[in-house]
Short mmCIF file of C-alpha atoms in Angstrom, two decimals:
data_model
loop_
_atom_site.label_atom_id
_atom_site.label_comp_id
_atom_site.label_asym_id
_atom_site.label_seq_id
_atom_site.Cartn_x
_atom_site.Cartn_y
_atom_site.Cartn_z
CA UNK A 1 154.12 34.10 113.01
CA UNK A 2 154.86 35.33 116.53
CA UNK A 3 156.74 32.12 117.29
CA UNK A 4 158.86 32.53 114.15
CA UNK A 5 159.73 36.14 115.01
CA UNK A 6 160.58 35.11 118.56
CA UNK A 7 162.81 32.32 117.28
CA UNK A 8 164.58 34.73 114.90
CA UNK A 9 165.17 37.24 117.72
CA UNK A 10 166.51 34.46 119.95
CA UNK A 11 168.80 33.23 117.15
CA UNK A 12 170.15 36.74 116.56
CA UNK A 13 170.91 37.17 120.29
CA UNK A 14 172.70 33.81 120.42
CA UNK A 15 174.61 34.70 117.26
CA UNK A 16 175.70 38.08 118.66
CA UNK A 17 176.77 36.51 121.94
CA UNK A 18 178.81 34.00 119.95
CA UNK A 19 180.46 36.79 117.95
CA UNK A 20 181.35 38.71 121.11
CA UNK A 21 182.75 35.55 122.68
CA UNK A 22 184.87 34.80 119.62
CA UNK A 23 186.12 38.39 119.50
CA UNK A 24 187.06 38.23 123.19
CA UNK A 25 188.99 35.02 122.59
CA UNK A 26 190.74 36.49 119.57
CA UNK A 27 191.59 39.59 121.57
CA UNK A 28 193.17 37.44 124.27
CA UNK A 29 195.06 35.41 121.70
CA UNK A 30 196.49 38.59 120.13
CA UNK A 31 198.29 39.68 123.29
CA UNK A 32 201.96 39.89 122.32
CA UNK A 33 203.73 39.36 125.63
CA UNK A 34 207.08 39.16 123.84
CA UNK A 35 206.89 42.87 122.99
CA UNK A 36 206.92 43.79 126.68
CA UNK A 37 210.40 44.98 127.58
CA UNK A 38 211.98 43.24 130.55
CA UNK A 39 215.30 44.27 132.08
CA UNK A 40 216.54 40.98 133.52
CA UNK A 41 219.96 39.34 133.46
CA UNK A 42 221.09 35.79 134.13
CA UNK A 43 223.73 35.76 136.88
CA UNK A 44 225.66 32.50 137.41
CA UNK A 45 226.77 32.70 141.04
CA UNK A 46 227.28 28.93 141.04
CA UNK A 47 229.87 29.20 138.26
CA UNK A 48 231.66 32.10 139.92
CA UNK A 49 231.96 30.10 143.14
CA UNK A 50 232.82 26.64 141.78
CA UNK A 51 234.67 27.19 138.49
CA UNK A 52 238.02 28.46 139.92
CA UNK A 53 240.43 25.60 140.64
CA UNK A 54 241.36 27.31 143.89
CA UNK A 55 239.67 30.14 145.73
CA UNK A 56 241.70 32.95 147.30
CA UNK A 57 241.33 36.55 148.41
CA UNK A 58 241.29 37.78 144.82
CA UNK A 59 238.43 35.43 143.95
CA UNK A 60 236.49 36.50 147.03
CA UNK A 61 236.91 40.18 146.19
CA UNK A 62 235.74 39.51 142.64
CA UNK A 63 232.74 37.57 143.91
CA UNK A 64 231.72 40.43 146.18
CA UNK A 65 232.23 42.96 143.40
CA UNK A 66 230.21 41.03 140.82
CA UNK A 67 227.42 40.08 143.22
CA UNK A 68 227.22 43.07 145.60
CA UNK A 69 223.60 42.46 146.62
CA UNK A 70 223.51 38.69 146.52
CA UNK A 71 226.79 37.68 148.16
CA UNK A 72 225.85 39.08 151.61
CA UNK A 73 222.61 37.06 151.48
CA UNK A 74 224.49 33.91 150.48
CA UNK A 75 227.06 34.45 153.23
CA UNK A 76 224.39 35.07 155.86
CA UNK A 77 221.89 32.33 154.93
CA UNK A 78 224.07 29.60 153.40
CA UNK A 79 227.75 30.04 154.21
CA UNK A 80 227.42 31.44 157.75
CA UNK A 81 231.16 31.99 158.26
CA UNK A 82 232.76 32.89 161.56
CA UNK A 83 234.09 36.43 161.69
CA UNK A 84 237.17 36.70 159.47
CA UNK A 85 236.78 33.10 158.26
CA UNK A 86 235.02 33.63 154.93
CA UNK A 87 237.70 31.91 152.84
CA UNK A 88 237.81 28.94 155.20
CA UNK A 89 234.03 28.61 155.01
CA UNK A 90 234.06 28.88 151.21
CA UNK A 91 236.80 26.24 150.91
CA UNK A 92 234.84 23.88 153.14
CA UNK A 93 231.64 24.50 151.18
CA UNK A 94 233.34 24.00 147.81
CA UNK A 95 235.24 20.90 148.86
CA UNK A 96 232.22 19.18 150.39
CA UNK A 97 229.88 19.72 147.46
CA UNK A 98 232.65 19.02 144.95
CA UNK A 99 233.08 15.64 146.66
CA UNK A 100 229.41 14.97 145.90
CA UNK A 101 229.81 16.28 142.32
CA UNK A 102 226.78 18.51 142.93
CA UNK A 103 228.00 21.41 140.82
CA UNK A 104 229.02 19.09 137.99
CA UNK A 105 225.62 17.40 138.06
CA UNK A 106 223.97 20.83 137.87
CA UNK A 107 226.14 21.77 134.89
CA UNK A 108 225.38 18.49 133.14
CA UNK A 109 221.63 18.87 133.63
CA UNK A 110 221.10 22.60 133.11
CA UNK A 111 224.05 23.63 130.93
CA UNK A 112 223.95 27.37 130.34
CA UNK A 113 220.44 27.59 131.90
CA UNK A 114 219.35 29.67 128.91
CA UNK A 115 216.11 27.78 128.21
CA UNK A 116 215.01 28.13 131.81
CA UNK A 117 215.99 31.80 131.88
CA UNK A 118 213.99 32.46 128.71
CA UNK A 119 210.95 30.82 130.32
CA UNK A 120 211.35 32.94 133.46
CA UNK A 121 211.68 36.04 131.31
CA UNK A 122 208.39 35.19 129.59
CA UNK A 123 206.85 34.71 133.02
CA UNK A 124 208.00 38.18 134.05
CA UNK A 125 206.69 39.66 130.79
CA UNK A 126 203.26 38.26 131.63
CA UNK A 127 203.52 39.62 135.16
CA UNK A 128 204.41 43.04 133.76
CA UNK A 129 201.42 42.91 131.42
CA UNK A 130 198.95 42.13 134.19
CA UNK A 131 200.62 44.45 136.71
CA UNK A 132 202.47 47.31 134.94
CA UNK A 133 204.08 48.46 138.21
CA UNK A 134 205.89 45.13 138.60
CA UNK A 135 209.67 45.57 138.69
CA UNK A 136 211.45 42.68 136.91
CA UNK A 137 214.27 40.90 138.71
CA UNK A 138 217.51 39.30 137.60
CA UNK A 139 217.88 35.52 137.85
CA UNK A 140 220.73 34.19 139.98
CA UNK A 141 221.62 30.50 139.99
CA UNK A 142 223.50 28.97 142.89
CA UNK A 143 224.33 25.84 144.84
CA UNK A 144 222.77 26.37 148.26
CA UNK A 145 223.76 23.09 149.84
CA UNK A 146 220.11 21.98 149.65
CA UNK A 147 219.36 24.90 151.97
CA UNK A 148 216.41 26.35 150.03
CA UNK A 149 214.83 25.93 146.60
CA UNK A 150 214.44 29.56 145.61
CA UNK A 151 214.14 32.99 147.12
CA UNK A 152 213.27 36.48 145.94
CA UNK A 153 215.71 39.11 147.10
CA UNK A 154 215.31 42.83 146.47
CA UNK A 155 217.06 42.54 143.10
CA UNK A 156 217.09 38.90 142.06
CA UNK A 157 215.29 35.57 141.86
CA UNK A 158 217.71 33.10 143.45
CA UNK A 159 217.37 29.50 142.25
CA UNK A 160 219.17 26.61 143.96
CA UNK A 161 220.01 24.23 141.14
CA UNK A 162 220.99 21.51 143.61
CA UNK A 163 217.33 21.13 144.64
CA UNK A 164 216.22 20.08 141.14
CA UNK A 165 218.78 17.43 140.16
CA UNK A 166 217.75 14.16 138.50
CA UNK A 167 220.93 12.50 139.77
CA UNK A 168 220.27 13.11 143.48
CA UNK A 169 218.25 10.72 145.65
CA UNK A 170 216.56 13.25 147.90
CA UNK A 171 214.86 10.49 149.89
CA UNK A 172 218.22 9.95 151.61
CA UNK A 173 217.75 13.39 153.19
CA UNK A 174 214.75 12.25 155.21
CA UNK A 175 215.90 14.17 158.27
CA UNK A 176 215.64 17.42 156.31
CA UNK A 177 213.02 16.80 153.62
CA UNK A 178 209.58 15.39 154.57
CA UNK A 179 208.33 12.54 152.39
CA UNK A 180 205.38 14.57 151.14
CA UNK A 181 207.76 17.19 149.69
CA UNK A 182 210.09 14.82 147.82
CA UNK A 183 208.21 14.96 144.51
CA UNK A 184 208.83 18.72 144.31
CA UNK A 185 212.61 18.28 144.15
CA UNK A 186 212.37 17.80 140.43
CA UNK A 187 213.09 20.03 137.44
CA UNK A 188 209.41 19.84 136.44
CA UNK A 189 208.56 22.05 139.42
CA UNK A 190 211.29 24.67 138.93
CA UNK A 191 209.26 27.24 136.97
CA UNK A 192 206.22 26.83 139.21
CA UNK A 193 208.43 27.40 142.26
CA UNK A 194 209.77 30.60 140.71
CA UNK A 195 206.20 31.71 140.00
CA UNK A 196 205.35 31.02 143.65
CA UNK A 197 208.20 33.24 144.81
CA UNK A 198 207.00 36.08 142.57
CA UNK A 199 203.34 35.72 143.52
CA UNK A 200 204.01 35.33 147.26
CA UNK A 201 206.06 38.52 147.22
CA UNK A 202 203.49 40.45 145.21
CA UNK A 203 200.46 39.10 147.06
CA UNK A 204 201.55 38.78 150.71
CA UNK A 205 199.60 37.17 153.51
CA UNK A 206 196.99 39.17 155.39
CA UNK A 207 196.24 38.74 159.09
CA UNK A 208 192.58 39.51 158.37
CA UNK A 209 192.23 36.22 156.45
CA UNK A 210 191.01 34.21 159.43
CA UNK A 211 188.33 31.79 158.20
CA UNK A 212 188.86 28.74 156.03
CA UNK A 213 186.94 30.49 153.25
CA UNK A 214 189.28 33.49 153.52
CA UNK A 215 192.31 31.22 153.29
CA UNK A 216 190.84 29.20 150.42
CA UNK A 217 190.14 32.29 148.32
CA UNK A 218 193.56 33.72 149.18
CA UNK A 219 195.30 30.50 148.09
CA UNK A 220 193.05 30.19 145.06
CA UNK A 221 193.90 33.70 143.89
CA UNK A 222 197.61 32.96 144.03
CA UNK A 223 197.16 29.73 142.06
CA UNK A 224 194.95 31.57 139.56
CA UNK A 225 197.69 34.16 139.03
CA UNK A 226 200.41 31.49 138.80
CA UNK A 227 198.47 29.82 136.02
CA UNK A 228 198.27 33.15 134.19
CA UNK A 229 202.06 33.39 134.41
CA UNK A 230 202.57 29.77 133.31
CA UNK A 231 199.60 28.98 131.04
CA UNK A 232 201.24 25.88 129.56
CA UNK A 233 202.50 24.34 132.80
CA UNK A 234 200.88 21.13 134.06
CA UNK A 235 198.31 22.08 136.68
CA UNK A 236 199.71 19.71 139.30
CA UNK A 237 203.01 21.61 139.24
CA UNK A 238 201.18 24.92 139.70
CA UNK A 239 199.74 23.75 143.02
CA UNK A 240 202.79 21.66 143.90
CA UNK A 241 201.03 18.29 144.02
CA UNK A 242 201.93 15.01 142.39
CA UNK A 243 200.01 14.30 139.21
CA UNK A 244 198.14 11.50 140.98
CA UNK A 245 197.10 13.73 143.88
CA UNK A 246 195.87 16.44 141.55
CA UNK A 247 193.88 13.91 139.54
CA UNK A 248 192.28 12.72 142.79
CA UNK A 249 191.16 16.29 143.49
CA UNK A 250 189.76 16.64 139.98
CA UNK A 251 187.80 13.40 140.31
CA UNK A 252 186.49 14.31 143.78
CA UNK A 253 185.95 18.07 143.43
CA UNK A 254 182.25 17.90 144.30
CA UNK A 255 182.85 15.64 147.31
CA UNK A 256 185.56 17.95 148.64
CA UNK A 257 183.14 20.87 148.52
CA UNK A 258 180.34 18.84 150.12
CA UNK A 259 182.70 17.88 152.94
CA UNK A 260 183.57 21.50 153.70
CA UNK A 261 179.85 22.38 153.75
CA UNK A 262 178.67 19.37 155.77
CA UNK A 263 181.37 19.88 158.39
CA UNK A 264 180.57 23.61 158.55
CA UNK A 265 184.22 24.44 157.92
CA UNK A 266 183.96 27.46 155.63
CA UNK A 267 183.54 30.00 158.40
CA UNK A 268 185.63 28.25 161.02
CA UNK A 269 188.41 30.34 162.56
CA UNK A 270 190.08 27.33 164.17
CA UNK A 271 193.31 27.20 162.17
CA UNK A 272 194.37 23.87 163.68
CA UNK A 273 191.11 22.41 162.47
CA UNK A 274 191.55 23.42 158.84
CA UNK A 275 195.29 23.93 158.31
CA UNK A 276 195.74 20.63 156.43
CA UNK A 277 193.44 21.95 153.69
CA UNK A 278 195.50 25.06 152.99
CA UNK A 279 199.12 24.12 153.77
CA UNK A 280 201.49 21.50 152.31
CA UNK A 281 201.35 18.21 154.15
CA UNK A 282 200.72 14.49 153.82
CA UNK A 283 196.88 14.53 153.81
CA UNK A 284 193.63 16.46 154.30
CA UNK A 285 192.28 15.65 157.76
CA UNK A 286 188.90 13.90 157.87
CA UNK A 287 188.83 13.07 154.16
CA UNK A 288 189.57 9.68 152.56
CA UNK A 289 193.18 8.55 152.99
CA UNK A 290 193.90 9.22 149.31
CA UNK A 291 193.04 12.90 149.73
CA UNK A 292 196.18 15.06 149.53
CA UNK A 293 196.77 18.20 151.56
CA UNK A 294 195.76 21.58 150.11
CA UNK A 295 192.28 20.51 149.05
CA UNK A 296 191.19 23.95 150.28
CA UNK A 297 193.70 25.71 148.04
CA UNK A 298 192.52 23.53 145.17
CA UNK A 299 188.90 24.49 145.82
CA UNK A 300 189.82 28.17 146.08
CA UNK A 301 191.48 27.88 142.67
CA UNK A 302 188.34 26.32 141.19
CA UNK A 303 186.25 29.13 142.71
CA UNK A 304 188.50 31.69 141.03
CA UNK A 305 188.21 29.83 137.72
CA UNK A 306 184.43 29.93 138.07
CA UNK A 307 184.56 33.65 138.91
CA UNK A 308 186.72 34.44 135.87
CA UNK A 309 184.19 32.70 133.61
CA UNK A 310 181.33 34.65 135.15
CA UNK A 311 183.28 37.93 134.95
CA UNK A 312 184.98 37.65 131.57
CA UNK A 313 185.10 41.42 131.15
CA UNK A 314 186.96 41.90 134.43
CA UNK A 315 190.72 42.31 134.35
CA UNK A 316 192.97 39.91 136.22
CA UNK A 317 193.85 42.79 138.56
CA UNK A 318 190.22 43.41 139.49
CA UNK A 319 189.53 39.73 140.05
CA UNK A 320 192.43 39.53 142.48
CA UNK A 321 191.75 42.81 144.27
CA UNK A 322 188.35 41.79 145.65
CA UNK A 323 189.33 41.02 149.25
CA UNK A 324 185.84 40.01 150.42
CA UNK A 325 185.92 36.21 150.27
CA UNK A 326 182.16 35.89 150.69
CA UNK A 327 181.58 38.32 147.81
CA UNK A 328 183.99 36.30 145.66
CA UNK A 329 182.16 33.06 146.46
CA UNK A 330 178.76 34.63 145.78
CA UNK A 331 179.87 36.11 142.46
CA UNK A 332 181.55 32.87 141.36
CA UNK A 333 178.34 30.87 141.87
CA UNK A 334 180.59 27.88 142.47
CA UNK A 335 178.63 24.63 142.25
CA UNK A 336 180.80 21.61 141.35
#
């Protein structure tokens, strides 16, 4: 009789846990991100610069008037005109990239950019939900002359369409783009790159993160948040790897962790010793030749995933605000 009662009590506990789990999942599923108001506009700087058949003083004045915050940044970081030579610099920029049909290729591929803008708006709605103090930004598209992929200014997310074109062979730019970065010059990585710009700005580096474990947890937190902003994005784009490299990490997760432990790397403060595990590059030093860079970031991400499962009642904010990397590791009980 005692055994039967014990079994019934155990069954009731399991049942109640199941109910709570289902309710938590339903609660998460009911979040209506679309109801979160976002003040964000799509600004087509690329069209304003390249659409006019000719570009004179009137066009320049209009450009400055319509893009008062962004034009100075473009002039300083991309155009870099000599004093009093803005029109000459703009003509040279337009003529050169027109000769390569870069703007036309961008128009053909992205059109009105509305689908991408809608996705970025949803991303910002999610950001606003998790962090109510987040101030949404406009989205500004441009041709940067392959100068940068994206940047977050004080008022806008700037996206260089020329760095995501299917029609461009970026391998020909070997002097400017390392081989290990080529895969990222693809439209599939655009939204993840925008998420990186938002997260990097919101969650800046900290000089107190000195050990490999510190850096792993820091990188893992950012990837964890990026996935919250882009829940349907392929994971390899979130971390910026090729699909094959990410699959290698998935298949070798336990071995990666064992390597860090056996080499006593977690508490190392020798950045040169562990930088290949937490920065983009061609490989992870000391691991098999198939191992991509950023295996440390990958592991930090998996630690955060483990922590979120152990702390299901904790908000995303609280999970990210624990700055003690050892405490995070202990609480996550990570054991691949």
